[in-house]
XYZ file of C-alpha atoms in Angstrom:
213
model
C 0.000 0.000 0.000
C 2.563 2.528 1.122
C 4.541 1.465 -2.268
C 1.204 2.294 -3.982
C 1.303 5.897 -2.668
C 5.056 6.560 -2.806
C 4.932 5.988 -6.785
C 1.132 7.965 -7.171
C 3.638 11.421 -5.687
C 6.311 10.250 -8.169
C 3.978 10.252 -10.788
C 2.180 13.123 -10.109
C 5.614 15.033 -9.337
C 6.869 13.778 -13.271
C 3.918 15.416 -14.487
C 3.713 18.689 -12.210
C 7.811 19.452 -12.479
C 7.640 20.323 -16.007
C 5.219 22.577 -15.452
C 6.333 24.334 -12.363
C 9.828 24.657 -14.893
C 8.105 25.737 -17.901
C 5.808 28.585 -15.709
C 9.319 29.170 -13.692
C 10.563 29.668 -17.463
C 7.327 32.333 -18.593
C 7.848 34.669 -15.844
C 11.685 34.939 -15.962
C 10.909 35.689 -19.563
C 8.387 38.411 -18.709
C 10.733 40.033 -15.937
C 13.177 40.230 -18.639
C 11.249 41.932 -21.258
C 9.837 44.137 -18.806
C 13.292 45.200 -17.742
C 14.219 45.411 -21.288
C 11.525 48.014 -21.946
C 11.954 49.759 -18.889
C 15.636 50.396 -19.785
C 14.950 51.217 -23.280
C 11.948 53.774 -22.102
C 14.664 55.360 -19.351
C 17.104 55.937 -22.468
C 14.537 57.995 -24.256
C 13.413 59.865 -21.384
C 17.009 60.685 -20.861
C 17.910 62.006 -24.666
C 14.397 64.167 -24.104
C 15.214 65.979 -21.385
C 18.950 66.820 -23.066
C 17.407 67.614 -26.354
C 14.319 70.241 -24.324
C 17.457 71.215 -22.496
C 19.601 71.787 -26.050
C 16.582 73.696 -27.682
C 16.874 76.711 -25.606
C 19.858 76.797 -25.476
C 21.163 76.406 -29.058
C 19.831 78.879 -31.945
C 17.666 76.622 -34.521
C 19.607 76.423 -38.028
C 17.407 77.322 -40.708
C 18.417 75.205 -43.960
C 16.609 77.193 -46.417
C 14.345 80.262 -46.847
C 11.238 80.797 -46.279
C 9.081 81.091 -49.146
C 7.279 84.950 -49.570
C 4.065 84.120 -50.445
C 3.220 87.532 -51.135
C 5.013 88.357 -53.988
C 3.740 85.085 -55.978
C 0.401 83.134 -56.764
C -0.138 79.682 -58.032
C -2.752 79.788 -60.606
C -4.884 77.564 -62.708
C -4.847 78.027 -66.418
C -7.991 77.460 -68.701
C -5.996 75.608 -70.910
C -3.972 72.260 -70.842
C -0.970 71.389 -73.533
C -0.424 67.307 -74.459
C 2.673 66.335 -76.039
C 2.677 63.403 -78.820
C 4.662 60.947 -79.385
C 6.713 62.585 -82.587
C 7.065 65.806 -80.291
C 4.402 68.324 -80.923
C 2.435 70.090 -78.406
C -1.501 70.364 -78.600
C -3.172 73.039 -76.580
C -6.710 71.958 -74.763
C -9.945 73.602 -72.848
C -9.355 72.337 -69.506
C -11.974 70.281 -68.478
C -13.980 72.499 -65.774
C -16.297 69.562 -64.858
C -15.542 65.947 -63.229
C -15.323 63.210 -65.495
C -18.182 61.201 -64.825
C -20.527 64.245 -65.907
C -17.968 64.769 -69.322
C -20.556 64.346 -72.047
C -18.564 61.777 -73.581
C -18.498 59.879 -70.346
C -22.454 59.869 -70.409
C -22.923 58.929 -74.148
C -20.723 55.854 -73.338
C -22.659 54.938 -70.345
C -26.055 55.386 -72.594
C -24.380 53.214 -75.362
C -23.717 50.574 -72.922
C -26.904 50.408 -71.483
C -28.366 50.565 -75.322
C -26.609 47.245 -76.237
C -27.611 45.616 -72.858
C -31.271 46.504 -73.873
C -31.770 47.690 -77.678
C -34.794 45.034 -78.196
C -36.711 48.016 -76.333
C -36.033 50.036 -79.491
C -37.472 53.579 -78.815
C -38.802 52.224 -75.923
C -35.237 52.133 -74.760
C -35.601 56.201 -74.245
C -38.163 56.727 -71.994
C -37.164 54.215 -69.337
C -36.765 55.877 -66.448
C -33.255 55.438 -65.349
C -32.121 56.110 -68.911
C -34.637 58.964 -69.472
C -33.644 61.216 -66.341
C -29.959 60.115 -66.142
C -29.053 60.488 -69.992
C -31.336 61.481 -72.274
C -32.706 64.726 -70.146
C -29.090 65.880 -69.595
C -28.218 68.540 -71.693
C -24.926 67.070 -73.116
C -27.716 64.341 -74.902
C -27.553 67.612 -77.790
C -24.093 65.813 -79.145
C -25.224 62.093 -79.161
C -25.785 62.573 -83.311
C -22.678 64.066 -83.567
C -21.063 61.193 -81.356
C -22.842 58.449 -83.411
C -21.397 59.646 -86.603
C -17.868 59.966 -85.497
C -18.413 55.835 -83.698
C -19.699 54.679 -87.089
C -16.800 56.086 -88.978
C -14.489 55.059 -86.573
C -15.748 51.608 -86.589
C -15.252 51.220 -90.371
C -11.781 52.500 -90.333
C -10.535 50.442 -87.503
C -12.612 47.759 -86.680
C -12.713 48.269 -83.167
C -12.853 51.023 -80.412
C -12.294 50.901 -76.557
C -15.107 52.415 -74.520
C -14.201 53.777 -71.600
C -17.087 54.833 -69.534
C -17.604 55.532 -65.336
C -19.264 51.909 -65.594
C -16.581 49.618 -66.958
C -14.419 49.818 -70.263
C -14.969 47.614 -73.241
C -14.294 47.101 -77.054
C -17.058 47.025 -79.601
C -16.084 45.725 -83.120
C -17.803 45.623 -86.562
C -20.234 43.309 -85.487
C -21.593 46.159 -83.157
C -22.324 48.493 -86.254
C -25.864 47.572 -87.132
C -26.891 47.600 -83.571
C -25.102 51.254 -83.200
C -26.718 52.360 -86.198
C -30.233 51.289 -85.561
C -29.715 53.357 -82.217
C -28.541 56.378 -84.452
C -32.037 56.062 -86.157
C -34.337 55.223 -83.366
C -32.373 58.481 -81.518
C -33.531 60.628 -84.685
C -36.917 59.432 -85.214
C -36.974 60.055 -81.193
C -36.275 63.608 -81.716
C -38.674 63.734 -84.409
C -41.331 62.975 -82.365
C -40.511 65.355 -79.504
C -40.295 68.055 -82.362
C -43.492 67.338 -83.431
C -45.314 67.084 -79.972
C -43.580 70.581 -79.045
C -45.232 71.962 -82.491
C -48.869 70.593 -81.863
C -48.812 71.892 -78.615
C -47.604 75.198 -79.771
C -50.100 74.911 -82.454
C -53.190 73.902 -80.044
C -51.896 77.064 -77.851
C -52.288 79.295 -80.646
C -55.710 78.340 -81.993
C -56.985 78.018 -78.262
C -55.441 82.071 -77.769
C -57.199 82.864 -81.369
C -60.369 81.629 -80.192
C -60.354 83.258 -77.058
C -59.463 86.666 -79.044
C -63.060 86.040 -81.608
């Protein structure tokens, strides 16, 4: 029995030793580090109170002058110059507006959204998120314009690289027919508009005749 119990403590004191050394270990380790820091903190406490001690003491060198900023004004241009690859310099408007209200930035957006959804045909115009965010801004006036220059463009090249605020893309030849049925269904758009804005004007005018007899 007593045999029993002398090896149970043996045992137990194999399994709790380690421990007791590796916690024995962790603590040494901390007071360590702590002094570490402490010492390190007390060395920069030290050069502080030399350098406050320094500063009014010692005149501060001055490396370079200050600037006058009276006598000169940094100013903004209204135009821009590019330079091209064989050397020669083109002179610009500078853009006065952010570039995802640049009309170009808007048609591209609009032409996007036209080849996601040109089986509306003219449709495709007076749905709302297209009516108030494209076609009622006032760049919409150079879309024709715009459509022209793609079309060429496309027949020349083959290809062009749109680069709108949405994502950037190339459309090809195959693209033509669809931008050109836009082109038309934007024209017989206006059209309509212009012809709505004259019978109104019209039905004003006999109404105000009438009134007159």
């Amino acid at each position: 029995m007593i045999n029993e119990l002398v090896s149970a403590e043996e045992y137990a004191e194999s399994i709790l030793n380690p421990l007791r050394k590796f916690i024995a270990a962790k603590k040494i380790l901390h007071t360590w580090r702590s002094l570490v820091i402490d010492r390190e903190a007390s060395k920069e406490r030290e050069e502080s109170i030399k350098n406050k001690i320094l500063n009014k003491i010692l005149p501060i060198k001055v490396d370079h002058d200050i600037v006058n900023k009276n006598n000169k004004k940094i100013c903004f241009k209204d135009h821009l110059f590019s330079k091209s690859k064989g050397g020669g310099i083109k002179e610009e408007p500078l853009p006065l507006e952010d570039g995802v209200h640049k009309s170009k930035t808007i048609f591209t957006n609009m032409l996007y959204s036209w080849l996601d959804l040109y089986d509306n045909g003219m449709q495709f115009f007076s749905i709302p998120h297209i009516r108030d965010n494209y076609v009622n801004d006032t760049t919409s006036i150079h879309w024709n314009y715009y459509l022209k220059e793609l079309l060429i463009l496309l027949n020349k090249k083959g290809y062009i690289l749109l680069w709108g605020s949405k994502k950037k893309d190339y459309i090809n030849k195959r693209h033509y027919k669809v931008i050109h049925s836009l082109q038309n269904h934007w024209n017989l758009f206006n059209l309509r508009k212009e012809n709505e804005k004259l019978k109104k004007e019209l039905n004003y005018n006999f109404i105000q005749k009438r009134s007159y007899t």
